[in-house]
Short mmCIF file of C-alpha atoms (C1' of nucleotides) in Angstrom, two decimals:
data_model
loop_
_atom_site.label_atom_id
_atom_site.label_comp_id
_atom_site.label_asym_id
_atom_site.label_seq_id
_atom_site.Cartn_x
_atom_site.Cartn_y
_atom_site.Cartn_z
CA UNK Y 1404 -4.94 7.08 -5.49
CA UNK Y 1405 -3.22 5.69 -8.33
CA UNK Y 1406 -5.66 3.18 -9.74
CA UNK Y 1407 -5.67 2.24 -13.39
CA UNK Y 1408 -6.82 5.63 -14.75
CA UNK Y 1409 -4.26 7.54 -12.71
CA UNK Y 1410 -1.41 5.22 -13.72
CA UNK Y 1411 -2.52 5.53 -17.33
CA UNK Y 1412 -2.52 9.33 -16.96
CA UNK Y 1413 1.00 9.23 -15.56
CA UNK Y 1414 2.23 7.03 -18.43
CA UNK Y 1415 0.70 9.24 -21.08
CA UNK Y 1416 2.23 12.31 -19.48
CA UNK Y 1417 5.67 10.75 -19.24
CA UNK Y 1418 5.77 9.15 -22.69
CA UNK Y 1419 6.81 12.21 -24.73
CA UNK Y 1420 9.60 12.99 -22.25
CA UNK Y 1421 10.85 9.45 -21.77
CA UNK Y 1422 10.53 7.69 -25.10
CA UNK Y 1423 13.68 8.29 -27.07
CA UNK Y 1424 15.48 9.81 -24.07
CA UNK Y 1425 18.80 8.65 -22.69
CA UNK Y 1426 19.19 8.09 -18.95
CA UNK Y 1427 22.25 10.01 -17.86
CA UNK Y 1428 22.33 9.79 -14.07
CA UNK Y 1429 20.26 8.11 -11.37
CA UNK Y 1430 20.24 9.28 -7.75
CA UNK Y 1431 18.59 7.30 -4.96
CA UNK Y 1432 17.94 9.44 -1.90
CA UNK Y 1433 17.28 6.40 0.29
CA UNK Y 1434 18.06 2.67 0.07
CA UNK Y 1435 14.49 1.50 -0.32
CA UNK Y 1436 10.86 2.28 -0.93
CA UNK Y 1437 8.49 -0.48 0.11
CA UNK Y 1438 11.27 -2.90 -0.86
CA UNK Y 1439 14.98 -2.39 -1.40
CA UNK Y 1440 15.98 -1.29 -4.86
CA UNK Y 1441 17.27 -4.23 -6.93
CA UNK Y 1442 20.96 -5.10 -7.24
CA UNK Y 1443 23.02 -2.66 -9.31
CA UNK Y 1444 19.86 -0.66 -9.99
CA UNK Y 1445 21.70 2.55 -10.82
CA UNK Y 1446 24.19 0.86 -13.12
CA UNK Y 1447 21.45 -0.95 -14.99
CA UNK Y 1448 19.65 2.33 -15.71
CA UNK Y 1449 22.45 4.74 -16.45
CA UNK Y 1450 23.38 4.97 -20.13
CA UNK Y 1451 20.24 3.20 -21.28
CA UNK Y 1452 17.98 4.60 -23.95
CA UNK Y 1453 14.27 4.44 -23.20
CA UNK Y 1454 12.39 2.73 -25.98
CA UNK Y 1455 8.84 2.67 -24.64
CA UNK Y 1456 6.69 3.20 -21.56
CA UNK Y 1457 3.67 0.99 -21.01
CA UNK Y 1458 1.13 0.18 -18.30
CA UNK Y 1459 -0.02 -3.24 -17.13
CA UNK Y 1460 -2.67 -3.06 -14.39
CA UNK Y 1461 -1.23 -0.47 -11.98
CA UNK Y 1462 2.37 -1.18 -12.97
CA UNK Y 1463 4.51 1.13 -15.10
CA UNK Y 1464 6.89 -0.68 -17.46
CA UNK Y 1465 9.78 1.12 -19.11
CA UNK Y 1466 11.57 -0.78 -21.88
CA UNK Y 1467 15.30 -0.10 -22.06
CA UNK Y 1468 17.65 -0.42 -25.04
CA UNK Y 1469 19.70 -3.14 -23.31
CA UNK Y 1470 16.63 -5.38 -23.18
CA UNK Y 1471 15.72 -5.00 -19.53
CA UNK Y 1472 12.43 -3.59 -18.29
CA UNK Y 1473 12.24 -1.09 -15.43
CA UNK Y 1474 9.08 -1.73 -13.42
CA UNK Y 1475 7.51 0.58 -10.89
CA UNK Y 1476 4.37 0.62 -8.80
CA UNK Y 1477 3.07 3.84 -7.27
CA UNK Y 1478 1.54 2.28 -4.16
CA UNK Y 1479 -0.85 4.72 -2.50
CA UNK Y 1480 1.04 8.00 -2.80
CA UNK Y 1481 3.72 7.48 -5.43
CA UNK Y 1482 4.00 9.91 -8.32
CA UNK Y 1483 6.31 10.93 -11.11
CA UNK Y 1484 6.91 14.42 -12.38
CA UNK Y 1485 9.19 16.00 -14.94
CA UNK Y 1486 11.15 19.11 -14.05
CA UNK Y 1487 12.96 21.41 -16.39
CA UNK Y 1488 16.70 21.44 -15.79
CA UNK Y 1489 16.91 25.15 -16.55
CA UNK Y 1490 15.45 26.11 -13.17
CA UNK Y 1491 17.21 25.36 -9.87
CA UNK Y 1492 15.87 22.32 -8.10
CA UNK Y 1493 16.28 20.92 -4.60
CA UNK Y 1494 14.70 17.54 -3.89
CA UNK Y 1495 11.84 17.61 -1.40
CA UNK Y 1496 11.54 15.35 1.61
CA UNK Y 1497 9.75 12.65 -0.37
CA UNK Y 1498 11.58 12.90 -3.69
CA UNK Y 1499 13.26 9.52 -3.40
CA UNK Y 1500 14.53 8.97 -6.94
CA UNK Y 1501 16.02 11.47 -9.42
CA UNK Y 1502 16.72 10.50 -13.02
CA UNK Y 1503 18.36 12.96 -15.39
CA UNK Y 1504 17.50 12.59 -19.04
CA UNK Y 1505 18.72 13.92 -22.34
CA UNK Y 1506 16.35 13.88 -25.28
CA UNK Y 1507 17.14 14.69 -28.90
CA UNK Y 1508 13.98 16.73 -29.30
CA UNK Y 1509 12.87 17.71 -25.78
CA UNK Y 1510 16.28 18.62 -24.41
CA UNK Y 1511 17.39 17.90 -20.86
CA UNK Y 1512 15.02 17.22 -17.99
CA UNK Y 1513 14.83 15.38 -14.69
CA UNK Y 1514 12.34 12.68 -13.80
CA UNK Y 1515 11.44 12.68 -10.11
CA UNK Y 1516 9.71 9.97 -8.14
CA UNK Y 1517 8.05 11.08 -4.91
CA UNK Y 1518 6.19 8.84 -2.49
CA UNK Y 1519 5.37 10.05 1.06
CA UNK Y 1520 4.13 6.70 2.35
CA UNK Y 1521 6.65 4.63 0.40
CA UNK Y 1522 4.19 1.88 -0.46
CA UNK Y 1523 5.48 2.05 -4.01
CA UNK Y 1524 8.46 0.08 -5.30
CA UNK Y 1525 10.75 -0.37 -8.28
CA UNK Y 1526 12.36 -3.43 -9.80
CA UNK Y 1527 14.19 -4.53 -12.92
CA UNK Y 1528 13.53 -7.54 -15.12
CA UNK Y 1529 15.47 -9.11 -17.98
CA UNK Y 1530 12.21 -10.49 -19.33
CA UNK Y 1531 8.78 -9.28 -18.28
CA UNK Y 1532 7.45 -12.73 -19.14
CA UNK Y 1533 9.18 -13.95 -15.98
CA UNK Y 1534 8.17 -10.97 -13.84
CA UNK Y 1535 6.62 -12.20 -10.61
CA UNK Y 1536 4.52 -9.08 -10.19
CA UNK Y 1537 2.76 -9.60 -13.50
CA UNK Y 1538 2.47 -13.38 -13.45
CA UNK Y 1539 -0.87 -13.71 -11.70
CA UNK Y 1540 -2.68 -10.63 -12.89
CA UNK Y 1541 -6.17 -10.94 -14.33
CA UNK Y 1542 -7.27 -9.37 -17.59
CA UNK Y 1543 -7.00 -5.67 -18.39
CA UNK Y 1544 -10.54 -4.29 -18.02
CA UNK Y 1545 -10.10 -2.19 -21.17
CA UNK Y 1546 -8.71 -5.08 -23.21
CA UNK Y 1547 -10.43 -7.68 -25.34
CA UNK Y 1548 -9.76 -10.48 -22.87
CA UNK Y 1549 -12.04 -8.93 -20.24
CA UNK Y 1550 -15.56 -10.31 -20.53
CA UNK Y 1551 -18.54 -10.92 -18.30
CA UNK Y 1552 -18.14 -14.61 -19.08
CA UNK Y 1553 -14.60 -14.57 -17.77
CA UNK Y 1554 -15.70 -12.71 -14.65
CA UNK Y 1555 -18.40 -15.31 -14.09
CA UNK Y 1556 -15.85 -18.12 -14.22
CA UNK Y 1557 -13.84 -16.47 -11.47
CA UNK Y 1558 -16.87 -15.48 -9.41
CA UNK Y 1559 -18.58 -18.85 -9.48
CA UNK Y 1560 -16.53 -20.42 -6.66
CA UNK Y 1561 -16.26 -17.31 -4.49
CA UNK Y 1562 -18.62 -16.40 -1.71
CA UNK Y 1563 -16.60 -13.31 -0.88
CA UNK Y 1564 -18.45 -10.00 -1.38
CA UNK Y 1565 -18.33 -8.71 -4.95
CA UNK Y 1566 -16.56 -5.62 -3.62
CA UNK Y 1567 -13.64 -7.73 -2.45
CA UNK Y 1568 -13.63 -9.87 -5.59
CA UNK Y 1569 -13.28 -6.82 -7.82
CA UNK Y 1570 -10.31 -5.62 -5.77
CA UNK Y 1571 -8.57 -8.98 -6.33
CA UNK Y 1572 -5.99 -8.25 -9.02
CA UNK Y 1573 -5.95 -11.92 -10.06
CA UNK Y 1574 -9.58 -11.63 -11.16
CA UNK Y 1575 -9.45 -8.21 -12.82
CA UNK Y 1576 -6.33 -6.06 -12.90
CA UNK Y 1577 -6.23 -2.35 -12.23
CA UNK Y 1578 -9.31 -1.56 -10.17
CA UNK Y 1579 -8.97 -0.01 -6.74
CA UNK Y 1580 -11.30 1.13 -4.01
CA UNK Y 1581 -12.69 4.17 -5.80
CA UNK Y 1582 -13.56 2.69 -9.16
CA UNK Y 1583 -14.98 -0.49 -7.65
CA UNK Y 1584 -17.37 1.59 -5.57
CA UNK Y 1585 -18.33 3.70 -8.57
CA UNK Y 1586 -18.87 0.70 -10.86
CA UNK Y 1587 -21.04 -1.14 -8.34
CA UNK Y 1588 -23.22 1.94 -7.96
CA UNK Y 1589 -23.59 2.28 -11.71
CA UNK Y 1590 -24.59 -1.38 -11.94
CA UNK Y 1591 -27.02 -1.02 -8.98
CA UNK Y 1592 -25.31 -3.91 -7.20
CA UNK Y 1593 -24.74 -3.94 -3.44
CA UNK Y 1594 -21.06 -4.28 -2.53
CA UNK Y 1595 -22.06 -7.02 -0.09
CA UNK Y 1596 -23.51 -9.41 -2.66
CA UNK Y 1597 -21.52 -12.66 -2.71
CA UNK Y 1598 -19.63 -12.81 -6.00
CA UNK Y 1599 -21.10 -16.21 -6.83
CA UNK Y 1600 -24.61 -14.76 -6.68
CA UNK Y 1601 -23.86 -12.99 -9.95
CA UNK Y 1602 -23.35 -16.29 -11.76
CA UNK Y 1603 -26.12 -18.49 -13.14
CA UNK Y 1604 -26.44 -22.22 -12.43
CA UNK Y 1605 -24.81 -23.03 -15.76
CA UNK Y 1606 -21.83 -20.79 -15.02
CA UNK Y 1607 -22.90 -17.96 -17.29
CA UNK Y 1608 -23.03 -14.35 -16.04
CA UNK Y 1609 -26.33 -12.99 -14.77
CA UNK Y 1610 -27.65 -9.90 -16.58
CA UNK Y 1611 -26.46 -7.80 -13.63
CA UNK Y 1612 -22.92 -9.10 -14.07
CA UNK Y 1613 -23.09 -8.24 -17.74
CA UNK Y 1614 -24.03 -4.69 -16.82
CA UNK Y 1615 -21.24 -4.58 -14.26
CA UNK Y 1616 -18.62 -5.54 -16.84
CA UNK Y 1617 -19.84 -2.78 -19.12
CA UNK Y 1618 -19.91 -0.04 -16.50
CA UNK Y 1619 -16.43 -0.98 -15.28
CA UNK Y 1620 -15.18 -0.13 -18.75
CA UNK Y 1621 -17.29 3.01 -18.88
CA UNK Y 1622 -16.08 4.46 -15.60
CA UNK Y 1623 -12.43 3.76 -16.38
CA UNK Y 1624 -12.67 5.31 -19.84
CA UNK Y 1625 -14.38 8.41 -18.44
CA UNK Y 1626 -11.79 8.75 -15.69
CA UNK Y 1627 -8.89 8.48 -18.14
CA UNK Y 1628 -10.53 11.11 -20.35
CA UNK Y 1629 -10.71 13.42 -17.31
CA UNK Y 1630 -7.03 12.90 -16.50
CA UNK Y 1631 -7.72 10.66 -13.50
CA UNK Y 1632 -8.89 11.66 -10.05
CA UNK Y 1633 -7.09 13.90 -7.61
CA UNK Y 1634 -7.37 13.21 -3.89
CA UNK Y 1635 -4.71 14.36 -1.47
CA UNK Y 1636 -1.56 14.61 -3.51
CA UNK Y 1637 -2.05 12.92 -6.86
CA UNK Y 1638 -0.91 15.11 -9.72
CA UNK Y 1639 -0.16 14.33 -13.32
CA UNK Y 1640 3.35 14.76 -14.60
CA UNK Y 1641 2.78 18.44 -15.27
CA UNK Y 1642 1.76 18.98 -11.66
CA UNK Y 1643 -1.91 19.42 -12.55
CA UNK Y 1644 -4.85 17.83 -10.82
CA UNK Y 1645 -7.16 15.33 -12.50
CA UNK Y 1646 -10.84 16.12 -12.69
CA UNK Y 1647 -12.70 12.86 -12.32
CA UNK Y 1648 -13.16 13.26 -8.56
CA UNK Y 1649 -15.82 15.83 -9.40
CA UNK Y 1650 -17.73 13.05 -11.12
CA UNK Y 1651 -17.86 10.61 -8.21
CA UNK Y 1652 -21.35 9.33 -7.53
CA UNK Y 1653 -20.59 7.52 -4.28
CA UNK Y 1654 -16.91 7.64 -3.29
CA UNK Y 1655 -16.43 10.04 -0.39
CA UNK Y 1656 -20.10 11.05 -0.49
CA UNK Y 1657 -21.35 9.51 2.76
CA UNK Y 1658 -24.51 11.28 3.92
CA UNK Y 1659 -25.19 12.93 0.56
CA UNK Y 1660 -28.10 12.28 -1.76
CA UNK Y 1661 -27.93 9.41 -4.23
CA UNK Y 1662 -27.39 10.73 -7.75
CA UNK Y 1663 -29.66 8.19 -9.43
CA UNK Y 1664 -32.55 10.01 -11.02
CA UNK Y 1665 -35.36 7.94 -9.54
CA UNK Y 1666 -33.72 7.24 -6.16
CA UNK Y 1667 -34.20 9.26 -2.99
CA UNK Y 1668 -31.61 7.31 -0.98
CA UNK Y 1669 -28.61 8.56 0.98
CA UNK Y 1670 -25.04 7.37 0.36
CA UNK Y 1671 -23.69 5.23 3.20
CA UNK Y 1672 -20.26 3.97 4.19
CA UNK Y 1673 -19.45 0.49 5.43
CA UNK Y 1674 -16.12 -1.21 6.06
CA UNK Y 1675 -15.35 -4.39 4.13
CA UNK Y 1676 -12.02 -6.15 4.53
CA UNK Y 1677 -10.74 -3.07 6.27
CA UNK Y 1678 -11.61 -0.75 3.38
CA UNK Y 1679 -14.41 1.78 3.12
CA UNK Y 1680 -17.21 0.98 0.71
CA UNK Y 1681 -19.51 3.81 -0.33
CA UNK Y 1682 -22.91 2.81 -1.66
CA UNK Y 1683 -26.60 3.58 -1.78
CA UNK Y 1684 -28.57 1.11 0.36
CA UNK Y 1685 -31.77 2.14 -1.42
CA UNK Y 1686 -30.93 1.39 -5.05
CA UNK Y 1687 -27.99 -1.01 -4.88
CA UNK Y 1688 -29.76 -4.30 -4.42
CA UNK Y 1689 -28.67 -7.32 -2.44
CA UNK Y 1690 -29.12 -10.05 -5.01
CA UNK Y 1691 -28.34 -10.27 -8.67
"C1'" DA I 759 -8.51 -23.37 -1.90
"C1'" DC I 760 -10.76 -19.43 -0.20
"C1'" DT I 761 -11.06 -15.23 3.17
"C1'" DT I 762 -9.80 -12.25 6.55
"C1'" DT I 763 -6.50 -9.69 9.22
"C1'" DG I 764 -2.49 -7.21 10.16
"C1'" DA I 765 1.62 -4.96 8.56
"C1'" DC I 766 4.04 -1.73 5.89
"C1'" DC I 767 4.60 4.17 6.17
"C1'" DT I 768 3.46 9.23 6.50
"C1'" DG I 769 0.24 12.93 6.40
"C1'" DT I 770 -4.12 15.16 7.31
"C1'" DG I 771 -8.21 16.37 9.59
"C1'" DC I 772 -11.18 16.11 13.40
"C1'" DG I 773 -12.83 16.18 18.34
"C1'" DC I 774 -11.48 17.48 22.79
"C1'" DT K 993 -1.83 25.09 20.28
"C1'" DG K 994 -1.44 20.33 21.20
"C1'" DC K 995 -2.79 15.43 21.60
"C1'" DG K 996 -4.81 11.25 20.25
"C1'" DC K 997 -7.37 8.88 17.03
"C1'" DA K 998 -9.41 7.61 12.57
"C1'" DC K 999 -8.54 7.37 8.02
"C1'" DA K 1000 -6.28 7.49 3.18
"C1'" DG K 1001 -5.41 5.55 -3.70
"C1'" DG K 1002 -2.34 -0.83 -2.58
"C1'" DT K 1003 -0.31 -5.21 -1.89
"C1'" DC K 1004 1.47 -9.11 0.57
"C1'" DA K 1005 2.45 -12.59 4.16
"C1'" DA K 1006 0.42 -15.07 7.63
"C1'" DA K 1007 -3.25 -17.10 9.91
"C1'" DG K 1008 -7.89 -19.00 10.19
#
DNA sequence: ACTTTGACCTGTGCGC
DNA sequence: TGCGCACAGGTCAAAG
């Protein structure tokens, strides 16, 4: 479930190994992931020095000494890990990309990309300013450009349920199914409320939308601090699980008691746009 | 212009 | 033990 906190966890784990390292060899164990690898992908990576690793939304961006940027998206089940070259290693069934590195301080290691469902992908860009994947992304929820006022502007014309609107990466970048469910619960907003119902006549955010913007930040910050969430196979780069899944209030808790102190409701599951929404019908209200 | 649906893949867990 | 089905973190193209 790589959503923003998990991708951030991966980037932070990789940074000490990657930044300052030189890419020695690249091995692709298949011709594609979700998409084909870009032209001359191996040649454009080999021999490059890695200058920085950054995250934008759920994308990982690796800046190379030649000026190009290596972009990757983890899809649903993608993950990176670092293995020590001193121990024998045989790639597993889903280890699709192997990158050997030399580092002046950390020595030699291998970066592995695994992705059972292959919904992830990689690409290469001379200039991230022209990168099609980043062109239409909304604001970073943890950045200064994310505000309730900005959310209200995007919500005002949309009758789609707020659940769907928050999953729209053009409106806010980096949220996925889990953290949207958690944020809506914290804000006591039903996932079925039309997005435009959270906007006043004059276009300003309702108080509920103001709360929602705040709790989105809160839940993401808490999840990052916990090292992300681990469901199925997500692991950080050291192979360890995250811990935030133990803090879920609604996600995956269908049939369990609502955690809100003064609520005696039971968590329910509904399907919206083909995705499960977990919520408390008792305390998450229909209108803003 | 907005919204929904299906497609892309593999793995897991459940009921029978 | 096996089979079929439902479901899983995301995005995109196509259709309504």
